[in-house]
Coordinates of C-alpha atoms and ligand atoms in Angstrom, one line a residue:
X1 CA 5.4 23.6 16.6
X2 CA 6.6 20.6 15.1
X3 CA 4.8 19.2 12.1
X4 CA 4.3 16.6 9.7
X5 CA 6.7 16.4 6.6
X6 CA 6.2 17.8 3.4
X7 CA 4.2 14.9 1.5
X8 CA 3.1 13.1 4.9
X9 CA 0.0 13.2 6.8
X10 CA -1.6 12.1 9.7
X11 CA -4.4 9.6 9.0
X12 CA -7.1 10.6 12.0
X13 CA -10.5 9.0 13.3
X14 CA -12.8 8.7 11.9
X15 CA -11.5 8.6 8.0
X16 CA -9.1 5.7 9.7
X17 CA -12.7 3.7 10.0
X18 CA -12.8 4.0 5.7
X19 CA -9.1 2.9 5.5
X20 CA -9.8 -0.6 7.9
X21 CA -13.3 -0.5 6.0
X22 CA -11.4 -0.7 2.9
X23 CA -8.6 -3.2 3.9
X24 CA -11.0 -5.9 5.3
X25 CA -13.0 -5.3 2.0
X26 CA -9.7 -6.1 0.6
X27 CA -8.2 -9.2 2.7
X28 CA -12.1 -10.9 2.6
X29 CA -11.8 -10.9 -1.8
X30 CA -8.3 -11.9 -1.8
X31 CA -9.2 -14.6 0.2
X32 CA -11.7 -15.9 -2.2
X33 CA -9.1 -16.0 -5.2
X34 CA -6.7 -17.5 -2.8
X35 CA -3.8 -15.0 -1.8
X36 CA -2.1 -14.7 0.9
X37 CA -0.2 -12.1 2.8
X38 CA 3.5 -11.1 2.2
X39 CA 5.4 -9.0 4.3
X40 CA 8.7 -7.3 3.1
X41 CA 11.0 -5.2 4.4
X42 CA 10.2 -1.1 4.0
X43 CA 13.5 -0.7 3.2
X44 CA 15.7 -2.5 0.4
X45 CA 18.9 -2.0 -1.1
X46 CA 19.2 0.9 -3.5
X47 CA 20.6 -2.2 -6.2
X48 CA 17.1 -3.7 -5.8
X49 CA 15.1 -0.5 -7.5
X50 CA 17.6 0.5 -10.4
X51 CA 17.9 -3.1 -11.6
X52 CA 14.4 -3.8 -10.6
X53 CA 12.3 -0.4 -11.6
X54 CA 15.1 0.7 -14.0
X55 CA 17.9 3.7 -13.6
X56 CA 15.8 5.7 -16.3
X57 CA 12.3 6.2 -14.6
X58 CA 11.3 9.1 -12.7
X59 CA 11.0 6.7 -9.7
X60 CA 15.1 5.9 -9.5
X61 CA 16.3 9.0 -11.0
X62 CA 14.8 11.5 -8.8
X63 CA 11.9 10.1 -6.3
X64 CA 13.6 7.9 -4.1
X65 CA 14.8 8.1 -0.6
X66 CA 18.2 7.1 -0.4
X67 CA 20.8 6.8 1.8
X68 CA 24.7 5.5 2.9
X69 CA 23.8 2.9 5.4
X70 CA 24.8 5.5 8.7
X71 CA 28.2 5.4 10.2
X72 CA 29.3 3.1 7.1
X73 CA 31.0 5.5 5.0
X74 CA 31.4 9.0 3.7
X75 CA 32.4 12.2 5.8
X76 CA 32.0 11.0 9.8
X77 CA 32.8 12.9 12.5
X78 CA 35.0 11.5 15.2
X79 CA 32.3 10.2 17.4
X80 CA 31.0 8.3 14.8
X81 CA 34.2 6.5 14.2
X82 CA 34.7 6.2 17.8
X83 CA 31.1 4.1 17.9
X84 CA 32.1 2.1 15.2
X85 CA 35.4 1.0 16.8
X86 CA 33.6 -0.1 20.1
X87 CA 30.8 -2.2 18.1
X88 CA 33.9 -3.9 16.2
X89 CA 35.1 -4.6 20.0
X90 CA 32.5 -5.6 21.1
X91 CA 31.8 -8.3 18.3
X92 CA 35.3 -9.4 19.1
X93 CA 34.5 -10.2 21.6
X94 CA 31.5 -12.1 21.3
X95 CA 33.5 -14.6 19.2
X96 CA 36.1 -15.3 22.2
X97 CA 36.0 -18.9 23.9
X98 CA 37.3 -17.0 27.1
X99 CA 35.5 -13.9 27.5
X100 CA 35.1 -13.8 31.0
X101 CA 38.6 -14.5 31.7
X102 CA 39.2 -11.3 30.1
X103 CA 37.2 -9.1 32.0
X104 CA 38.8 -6.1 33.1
X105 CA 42.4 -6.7 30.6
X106 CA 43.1 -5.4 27.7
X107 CA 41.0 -7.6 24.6
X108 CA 43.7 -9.2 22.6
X109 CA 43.3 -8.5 18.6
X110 CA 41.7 -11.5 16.3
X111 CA 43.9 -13.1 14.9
X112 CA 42.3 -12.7 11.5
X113 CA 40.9 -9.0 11.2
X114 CA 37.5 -8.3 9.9
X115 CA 37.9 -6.2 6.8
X116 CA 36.7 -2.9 7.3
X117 CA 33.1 -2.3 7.0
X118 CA 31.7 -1.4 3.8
X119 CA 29.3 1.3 2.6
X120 CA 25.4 0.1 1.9
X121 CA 23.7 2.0 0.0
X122 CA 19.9 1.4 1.3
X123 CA 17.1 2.8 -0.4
X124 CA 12.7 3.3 1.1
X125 CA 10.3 1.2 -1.5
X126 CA 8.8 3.5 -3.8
X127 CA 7.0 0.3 -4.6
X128 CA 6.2 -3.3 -3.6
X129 CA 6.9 -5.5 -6.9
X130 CA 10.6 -5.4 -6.9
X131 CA 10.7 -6.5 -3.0
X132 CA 8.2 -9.4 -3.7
X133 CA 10.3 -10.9 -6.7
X134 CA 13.5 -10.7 -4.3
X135 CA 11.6 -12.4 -1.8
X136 CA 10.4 -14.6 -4.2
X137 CA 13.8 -15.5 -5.3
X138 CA 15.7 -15.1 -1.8
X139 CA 13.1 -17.6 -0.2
X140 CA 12.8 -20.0 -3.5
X141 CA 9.5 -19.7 -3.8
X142 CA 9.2 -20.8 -7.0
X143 CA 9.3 -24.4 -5.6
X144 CA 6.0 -24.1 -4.6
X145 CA 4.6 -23.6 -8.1
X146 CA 2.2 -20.1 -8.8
X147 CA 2.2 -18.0 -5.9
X148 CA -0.3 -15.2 -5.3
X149 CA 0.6 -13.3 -3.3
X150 CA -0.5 -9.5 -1.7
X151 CA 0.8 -7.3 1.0
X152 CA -0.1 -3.5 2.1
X153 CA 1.8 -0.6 3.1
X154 CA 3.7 2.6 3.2
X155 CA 5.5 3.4 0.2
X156 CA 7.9 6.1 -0.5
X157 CA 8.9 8.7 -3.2
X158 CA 9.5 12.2 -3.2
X159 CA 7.2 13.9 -5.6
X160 CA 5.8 17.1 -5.6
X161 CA 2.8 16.8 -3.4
X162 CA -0.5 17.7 -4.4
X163 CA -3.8 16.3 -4.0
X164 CA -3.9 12.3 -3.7
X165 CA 0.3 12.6 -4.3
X166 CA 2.2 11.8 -1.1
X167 CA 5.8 11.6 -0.5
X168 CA 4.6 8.8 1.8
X169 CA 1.2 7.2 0.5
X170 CA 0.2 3.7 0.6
X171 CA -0.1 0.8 -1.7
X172 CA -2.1 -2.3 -1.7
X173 CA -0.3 -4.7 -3.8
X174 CA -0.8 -7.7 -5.7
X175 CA 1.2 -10.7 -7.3
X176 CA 0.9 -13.5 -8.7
X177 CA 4.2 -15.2 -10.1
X178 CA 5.8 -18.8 -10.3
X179 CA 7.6 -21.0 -13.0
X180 CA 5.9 -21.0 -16.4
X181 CA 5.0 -24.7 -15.7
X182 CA 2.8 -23.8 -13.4
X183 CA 0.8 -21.5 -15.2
X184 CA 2.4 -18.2 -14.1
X185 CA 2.1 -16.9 -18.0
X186 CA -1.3 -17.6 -18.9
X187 CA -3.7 -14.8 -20.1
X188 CA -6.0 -17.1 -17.8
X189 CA -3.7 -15.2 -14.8
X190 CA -3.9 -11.9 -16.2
X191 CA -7.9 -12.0 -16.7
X192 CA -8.4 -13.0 -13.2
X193 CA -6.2 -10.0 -11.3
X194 CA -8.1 -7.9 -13.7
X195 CA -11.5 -9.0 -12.8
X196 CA -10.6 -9.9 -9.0
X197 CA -10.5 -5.5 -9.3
X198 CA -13.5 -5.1 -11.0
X199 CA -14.9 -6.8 -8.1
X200 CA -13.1 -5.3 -5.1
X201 CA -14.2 -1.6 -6.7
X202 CA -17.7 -3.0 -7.1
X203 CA -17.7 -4.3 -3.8
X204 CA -16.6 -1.1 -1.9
X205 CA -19.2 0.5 -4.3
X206 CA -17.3 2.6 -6.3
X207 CA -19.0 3.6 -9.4
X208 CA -17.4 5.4 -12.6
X209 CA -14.2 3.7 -13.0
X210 CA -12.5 2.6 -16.2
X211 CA -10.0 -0.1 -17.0
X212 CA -7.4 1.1 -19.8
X213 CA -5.6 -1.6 -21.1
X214 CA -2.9 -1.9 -23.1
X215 CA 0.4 -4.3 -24.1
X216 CA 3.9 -3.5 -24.0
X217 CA 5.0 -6.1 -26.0
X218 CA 8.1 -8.1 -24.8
X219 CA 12.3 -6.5 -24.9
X220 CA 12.2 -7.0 -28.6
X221 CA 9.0 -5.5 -29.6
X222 CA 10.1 -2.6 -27.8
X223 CA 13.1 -2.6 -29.2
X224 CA 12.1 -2.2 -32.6
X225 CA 9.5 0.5 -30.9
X226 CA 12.2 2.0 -29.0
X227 CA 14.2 2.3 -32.3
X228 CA 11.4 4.0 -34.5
X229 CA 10.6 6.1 -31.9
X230 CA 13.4 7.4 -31.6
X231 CA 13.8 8.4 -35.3
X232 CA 10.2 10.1 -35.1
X233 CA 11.3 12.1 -32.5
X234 CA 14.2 13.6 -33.8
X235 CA 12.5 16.0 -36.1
X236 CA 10.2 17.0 -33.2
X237 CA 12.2 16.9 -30.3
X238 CA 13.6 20.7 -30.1
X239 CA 10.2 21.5 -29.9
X240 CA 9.7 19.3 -26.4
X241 CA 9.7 20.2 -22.8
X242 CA 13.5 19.1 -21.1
X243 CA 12.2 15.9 -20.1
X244 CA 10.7 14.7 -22.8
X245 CA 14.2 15.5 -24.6
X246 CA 16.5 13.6 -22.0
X247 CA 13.9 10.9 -22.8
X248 CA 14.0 10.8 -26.2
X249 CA 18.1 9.8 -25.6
X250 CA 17.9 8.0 -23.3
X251 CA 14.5 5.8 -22.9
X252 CA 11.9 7.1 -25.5
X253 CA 9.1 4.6 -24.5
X254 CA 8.7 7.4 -21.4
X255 CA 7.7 10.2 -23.8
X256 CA 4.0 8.9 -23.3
X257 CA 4.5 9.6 -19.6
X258 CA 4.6 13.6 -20.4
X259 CA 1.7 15.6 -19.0
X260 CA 2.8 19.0 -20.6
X261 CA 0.0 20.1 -22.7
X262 CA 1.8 21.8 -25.2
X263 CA 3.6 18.4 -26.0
X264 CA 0.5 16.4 -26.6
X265 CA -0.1 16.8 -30.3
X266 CA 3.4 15.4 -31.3
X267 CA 2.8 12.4 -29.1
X268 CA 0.1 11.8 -31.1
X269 CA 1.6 11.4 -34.1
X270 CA 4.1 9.4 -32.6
X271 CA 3.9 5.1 -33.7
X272 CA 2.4 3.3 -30.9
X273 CA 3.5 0.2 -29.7
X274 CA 0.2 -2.0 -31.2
X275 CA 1.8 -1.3 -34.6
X276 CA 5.1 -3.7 -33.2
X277 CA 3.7 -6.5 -30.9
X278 CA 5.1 -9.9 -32.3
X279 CA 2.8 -12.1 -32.9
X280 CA 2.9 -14.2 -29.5
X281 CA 2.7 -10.8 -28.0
X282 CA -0.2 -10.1 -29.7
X283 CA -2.5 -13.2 -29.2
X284 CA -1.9 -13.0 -25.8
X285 CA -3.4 -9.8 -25.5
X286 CA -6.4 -10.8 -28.0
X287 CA -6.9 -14.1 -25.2
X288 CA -6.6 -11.4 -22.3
X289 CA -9.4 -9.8 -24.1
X290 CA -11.7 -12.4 -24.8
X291 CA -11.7 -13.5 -20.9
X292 CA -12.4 -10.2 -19.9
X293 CA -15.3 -10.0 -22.5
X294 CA -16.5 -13.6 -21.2
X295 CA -16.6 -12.8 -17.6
X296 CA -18.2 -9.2 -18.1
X297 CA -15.2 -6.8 -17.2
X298 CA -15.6 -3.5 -19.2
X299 CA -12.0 -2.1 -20.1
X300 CA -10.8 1.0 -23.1
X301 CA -7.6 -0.1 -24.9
X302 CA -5.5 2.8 -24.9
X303 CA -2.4 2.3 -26.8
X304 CA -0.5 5.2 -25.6
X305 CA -0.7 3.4 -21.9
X306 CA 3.3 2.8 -21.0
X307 CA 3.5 2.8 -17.2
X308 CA 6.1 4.5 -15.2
X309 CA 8.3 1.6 -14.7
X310 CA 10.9 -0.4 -16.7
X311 CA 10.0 -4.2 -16.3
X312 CA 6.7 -4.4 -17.7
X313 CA 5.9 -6.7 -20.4
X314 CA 2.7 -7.3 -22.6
X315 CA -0.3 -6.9 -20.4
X316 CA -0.4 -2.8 -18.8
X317 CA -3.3 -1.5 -17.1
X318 CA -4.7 1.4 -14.9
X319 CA -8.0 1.5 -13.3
X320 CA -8.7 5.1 -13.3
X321 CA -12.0 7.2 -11.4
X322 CA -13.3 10.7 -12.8
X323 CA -13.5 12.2 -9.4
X324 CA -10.1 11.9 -8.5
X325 CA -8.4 14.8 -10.6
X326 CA -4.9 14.9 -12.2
X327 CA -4.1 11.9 -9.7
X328 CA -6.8 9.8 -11.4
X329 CA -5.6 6.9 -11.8
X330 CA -6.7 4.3 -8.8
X331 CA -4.1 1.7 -9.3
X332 CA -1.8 0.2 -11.8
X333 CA -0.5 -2.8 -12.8
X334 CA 0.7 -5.6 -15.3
X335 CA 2.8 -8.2 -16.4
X336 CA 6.7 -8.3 -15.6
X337 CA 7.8 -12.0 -17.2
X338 CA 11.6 -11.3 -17.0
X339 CA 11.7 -9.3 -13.8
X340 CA 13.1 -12.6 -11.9
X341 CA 16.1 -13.0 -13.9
X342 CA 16.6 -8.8 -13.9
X343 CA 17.5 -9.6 -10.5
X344 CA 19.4 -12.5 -10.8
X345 CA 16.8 -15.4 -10.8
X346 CA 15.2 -17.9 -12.3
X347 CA 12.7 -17.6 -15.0
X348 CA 9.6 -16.6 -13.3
X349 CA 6.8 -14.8 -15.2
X350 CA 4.4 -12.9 -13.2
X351 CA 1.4 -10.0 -12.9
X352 CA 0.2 -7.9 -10.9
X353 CA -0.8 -4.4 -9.3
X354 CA -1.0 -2.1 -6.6
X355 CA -3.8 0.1 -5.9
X356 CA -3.3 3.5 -4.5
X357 CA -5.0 3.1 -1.0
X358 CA -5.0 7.2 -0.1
X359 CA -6.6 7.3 -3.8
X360 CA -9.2 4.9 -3.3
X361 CA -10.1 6.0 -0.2
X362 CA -10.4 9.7 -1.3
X363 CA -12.9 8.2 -4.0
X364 CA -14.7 6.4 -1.4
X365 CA -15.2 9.6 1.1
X366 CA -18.9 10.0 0.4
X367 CA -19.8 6.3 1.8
X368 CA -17.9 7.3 4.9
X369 CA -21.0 7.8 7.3
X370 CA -22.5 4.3 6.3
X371 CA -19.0 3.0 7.2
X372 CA -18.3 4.7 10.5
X373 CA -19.3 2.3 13.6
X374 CA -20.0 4.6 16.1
X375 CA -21.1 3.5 20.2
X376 CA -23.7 0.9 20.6
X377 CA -24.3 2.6 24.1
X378 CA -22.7 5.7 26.4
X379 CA -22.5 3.7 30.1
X380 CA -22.9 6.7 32.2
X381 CA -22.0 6.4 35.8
X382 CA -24.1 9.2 38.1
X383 CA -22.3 10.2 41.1
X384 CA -19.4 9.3 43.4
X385 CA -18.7 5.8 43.9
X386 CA -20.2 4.7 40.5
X387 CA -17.3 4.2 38.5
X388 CA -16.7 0.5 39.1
X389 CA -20.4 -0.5 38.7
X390 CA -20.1 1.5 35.6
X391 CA -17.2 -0.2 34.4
X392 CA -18.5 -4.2 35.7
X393 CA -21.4 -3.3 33.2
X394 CA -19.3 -1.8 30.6
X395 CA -17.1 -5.0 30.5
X396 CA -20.4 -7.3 30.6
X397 CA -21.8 -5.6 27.5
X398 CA -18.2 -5.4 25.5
X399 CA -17.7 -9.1 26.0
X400 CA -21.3 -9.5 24.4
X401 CA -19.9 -7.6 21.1
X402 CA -21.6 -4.2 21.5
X403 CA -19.2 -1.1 21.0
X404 CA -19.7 0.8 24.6
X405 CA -18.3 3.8 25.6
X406 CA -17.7 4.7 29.3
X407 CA -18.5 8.2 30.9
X408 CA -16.6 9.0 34.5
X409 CA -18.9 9.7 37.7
X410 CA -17.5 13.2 38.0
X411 CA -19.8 14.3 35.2
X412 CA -23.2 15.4 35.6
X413 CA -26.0 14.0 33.8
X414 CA -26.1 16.7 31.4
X415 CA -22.7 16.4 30.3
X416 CA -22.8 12.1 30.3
X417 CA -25.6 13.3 28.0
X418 CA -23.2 15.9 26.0
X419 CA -20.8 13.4 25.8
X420 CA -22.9 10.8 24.9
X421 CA -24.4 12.8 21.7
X422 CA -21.1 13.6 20.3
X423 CA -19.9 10.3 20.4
X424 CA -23.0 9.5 18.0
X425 CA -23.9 6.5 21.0
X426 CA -27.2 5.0 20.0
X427 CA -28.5 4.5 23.5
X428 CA -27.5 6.0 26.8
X429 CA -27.5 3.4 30.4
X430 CA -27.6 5.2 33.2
X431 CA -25.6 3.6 36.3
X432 CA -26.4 5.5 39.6
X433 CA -26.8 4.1 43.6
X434 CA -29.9 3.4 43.0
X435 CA -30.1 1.6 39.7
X436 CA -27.1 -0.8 40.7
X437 CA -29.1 -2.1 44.1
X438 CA -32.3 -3.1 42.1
X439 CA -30.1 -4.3 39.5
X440 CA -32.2 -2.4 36.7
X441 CA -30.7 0.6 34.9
X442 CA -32.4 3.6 33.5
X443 CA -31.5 3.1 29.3
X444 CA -32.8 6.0 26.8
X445 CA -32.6 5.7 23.3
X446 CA -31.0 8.8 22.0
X447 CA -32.9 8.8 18.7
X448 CA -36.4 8.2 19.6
X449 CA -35.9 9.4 23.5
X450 CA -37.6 6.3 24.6
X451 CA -36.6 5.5 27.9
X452 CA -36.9 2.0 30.1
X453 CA -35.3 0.3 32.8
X454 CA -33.9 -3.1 31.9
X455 CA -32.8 -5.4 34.1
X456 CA -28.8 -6.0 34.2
X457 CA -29.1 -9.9 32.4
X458 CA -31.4 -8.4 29.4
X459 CA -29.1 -5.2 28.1
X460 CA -27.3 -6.9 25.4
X461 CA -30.3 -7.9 24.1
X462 CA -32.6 -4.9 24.6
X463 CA -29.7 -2.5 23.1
X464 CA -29.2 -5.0 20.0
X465 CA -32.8 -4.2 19.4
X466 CA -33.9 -7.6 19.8
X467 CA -35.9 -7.0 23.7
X468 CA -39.7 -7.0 24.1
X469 CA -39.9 -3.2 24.4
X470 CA -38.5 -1.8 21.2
Ligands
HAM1 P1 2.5 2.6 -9.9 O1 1.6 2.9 -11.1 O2 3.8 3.3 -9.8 O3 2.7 1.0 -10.0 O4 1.7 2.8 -8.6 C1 0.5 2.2 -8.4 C2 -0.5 3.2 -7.7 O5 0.0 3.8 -6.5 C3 -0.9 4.4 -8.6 O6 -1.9 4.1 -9.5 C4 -1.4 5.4 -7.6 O7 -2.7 5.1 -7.3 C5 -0.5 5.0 -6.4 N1 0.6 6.0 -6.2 C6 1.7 6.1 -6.9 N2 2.5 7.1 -6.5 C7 1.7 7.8 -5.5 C8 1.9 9.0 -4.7 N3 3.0 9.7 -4.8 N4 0.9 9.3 -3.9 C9 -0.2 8.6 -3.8 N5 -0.5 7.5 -4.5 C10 0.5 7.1 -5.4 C11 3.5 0.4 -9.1 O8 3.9 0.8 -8.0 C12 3.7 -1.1 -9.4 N6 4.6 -1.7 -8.4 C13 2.4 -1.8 -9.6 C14 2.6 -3.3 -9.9 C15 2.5 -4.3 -9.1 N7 2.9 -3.7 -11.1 C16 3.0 -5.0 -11.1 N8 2.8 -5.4 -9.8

């Protein structure tokens, strides 16, 4: 048997109900703080995520799913090579003024030869952001002042899977990013993705989460962090798991990333990036803070908080959930105010996030019976012939808004009533000979075991709950 990846799943009825539950829920509050939907490409050039995410996180050095764009380069067999020639041919030509003439001769050679195709190295998005700000710079976007913008979808690194870790899980994500001038810097913008949460976790009725929140400073806080880090580690570092000693050469900032218990009394006597925010750095955060405390948020600042990836700036943030595990963090988010011109474009500050979907889903799991939609009515044709009247009625009551499910005429009544039952169908109409010439059919309510016949023009009605005879 063939079966799913390592790190990939199947997502099956009826938990597929939660995850549409959850994604309206989602699309309905963005609306109301006026973002709108961005689609990128799943897959980006591997340039994108190491100038983007940065060549020293766990995410570009070891997660990501990476390849030479195929037939391009490398080792290829001679079939390969053969394939590539003919596409060259072909697109020859395409470019010739007298193709048709040439039909059946031999294809002269261009006059000026395409140089030989070049190797592309392509990479899946382990994440949305650095996709959005290309886009964002690719399409100009900044000329149309602050844009929020959100898009959902399948992202893509190769962890070691476990529960809520995937090796492809999904992300709903977040932006909001423009020129300075238009406001893209304000703690006013920060304060509002981090209450707009607060509100999309109250409104799918998730109870028990907690906002840490924290700032990174800007390049040369950290640098000055980065530096004193480095000479507290020393000392210490021989006494380290191997990660947390590549780290300490290379990018000490991700020392705080380290789960290993046995590490986790150094890091706390490590300096924390509070003690070195400048001060614009620093009132920034304090007017983050005082929004959040105006409109009600609750948050925990948690200066130890240094995210997984290279281009934050001041504002950090996870929304974490207690009933999640060692995966507990929800989403994650923050400011990234030089991530434009890291990939080669304008200034454009800009925040944002991107919430785990299998996570918040998995939190959500106990709500899932109020969720599930399950048949208005089981339309039950009785005996051979009936499947059309069955049908006619099915459509009629469909077109009225009510969820129907259709039975077949080869059943018997006891197994339209089987049927029925495990579909979780509120009512059962039954549609034999009879009932289709007096234009009356035989309805039972499943729950109560009430059963009357209703004529064909009143079943809408009567199954909404709203007829006489309730
Ligand atoms: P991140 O913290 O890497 O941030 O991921 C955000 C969320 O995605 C995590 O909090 C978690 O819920 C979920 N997640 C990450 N990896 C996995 C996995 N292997 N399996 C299941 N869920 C996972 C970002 O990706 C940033 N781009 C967020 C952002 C947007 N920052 C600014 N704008």
């Amino acid at each position: 048997m063939i079966k799913a990846v390592r790190g990939t799943r199947d997502l099956l009825p009826p938990e597929t109900a939660l995850w549409n539950f959850v994604e309206s829920a989602v699309r309905d509050v963005f609306r109301a703080y006026n973002f709108q939907e961005i689609r990128t490409p799943i897959f980006e050039s591997t340039e994108l995520f190491a100038r983007g995410v940065g060549e020293e996180t766990d995410i570009v050095s070891k997660e990501m799913y990476t390849w030479e764009d195929r037939g391009r380069s490398g080792a290829r067999g001679p079939d390969s090579l053969l394939e590539e020639r003919r596409e060259e041919l072909e697109t020859w030509a395409q470019d010739l003024p007298v193709q048709p003439l040439l039909r059946g001769q031999e294809r002269p050679r261009p006059l000026v030869p395409r140089p030989p195709s070049r190797a592309q190295s392509l990479t899946l998005r382990p994440e949305a952001t650095a996709g959005i700000v290309r886009a964002y710079i690719e399409h100009k976007l900044g000329d149309r002042g602050l844009n929020k913008l959100y898009c959902m979808g399948p992202m893509f690194r190769r962890e070691r899977p476990q529960k809520g870790r995937y090796r492809q899980f999904y992300q709903i994500d977040a932006e909001i990013i423009g020129p300075a001038s238009a406001g893209s810097e304000s703690p006013a913008r920060d304060a509002e993705v981090l209450e707009m949460l607060a509100t999309l976790l109250d409104r799918l009725g998730i109870v028990g989460w907690n906002l840490e929140l924290n700032s990174v400073g800007c390049p040369r806080d950290r640098a000055a962090f980065n530096e004193a880090l480095r000479k507290a580690l020393e000392p210490v570092v021989d006494k380290m798991c191997v990660d947390c000693r590549r780290r300490a050469v290379t990018n000490p900032l991700r020392v705080f990333d380290c789960k290993v218990p046995e590490d986790q009394p150094i890091i706390e006597t490590l300096p924390r990036i509070s003690q070195f925010l400048d001060e614009g750095c620093r009132k920034h955060f304090e007017a983050v803070k005082e929004i959040l405390r105006a409109v009600g948020v609750g948050f925990r600042e948690n200066d130890r908080l240094v995210r997984g990836l290279d281009y934050y700036t001041r504002t950090a943030f996870e929304f974490t959930h207690g009933a999640l595990g060692a995966q507990n963090a929800i989403l994650g988010g923050g400011r990234y105010d030089g991530l434009s011109e890291a990939l080669g474009g304008p200034p454009a500050p800009g925040i944002g996030f991107a919430i785990g979907e299998d996570r918040l889903v998995m939190s959500l799991e106990d709500t899932a019976e109020s969720v599930l939609k399950k048949p208005d009515v089981y339309v039950a044709p009785l005996g051979v012939g009936m499947n059309a009247e069955a049908a006619r009625l099915a459509r009629q009551l469909r077109r009225q808004n009510l969820i129907v499910d259709l039975g077949d005429e080869s059943f018997r009544l006891k197994k339209s009533f089987e049927a029925a039952s495990k579909a979780g169908a509120k009512y059962i109409l039954i549609v034999g000979e009879n009932e289709a010439k007096a234009s009356a059919f035989a309805l039972k309510n499943l729950v109560t075991g009430e059963q009357v016949s209703v004529p064909r023009a009143e079943l809408a009605e009567k199954i909404r709950g709203l007829g006489q005879s309730r």
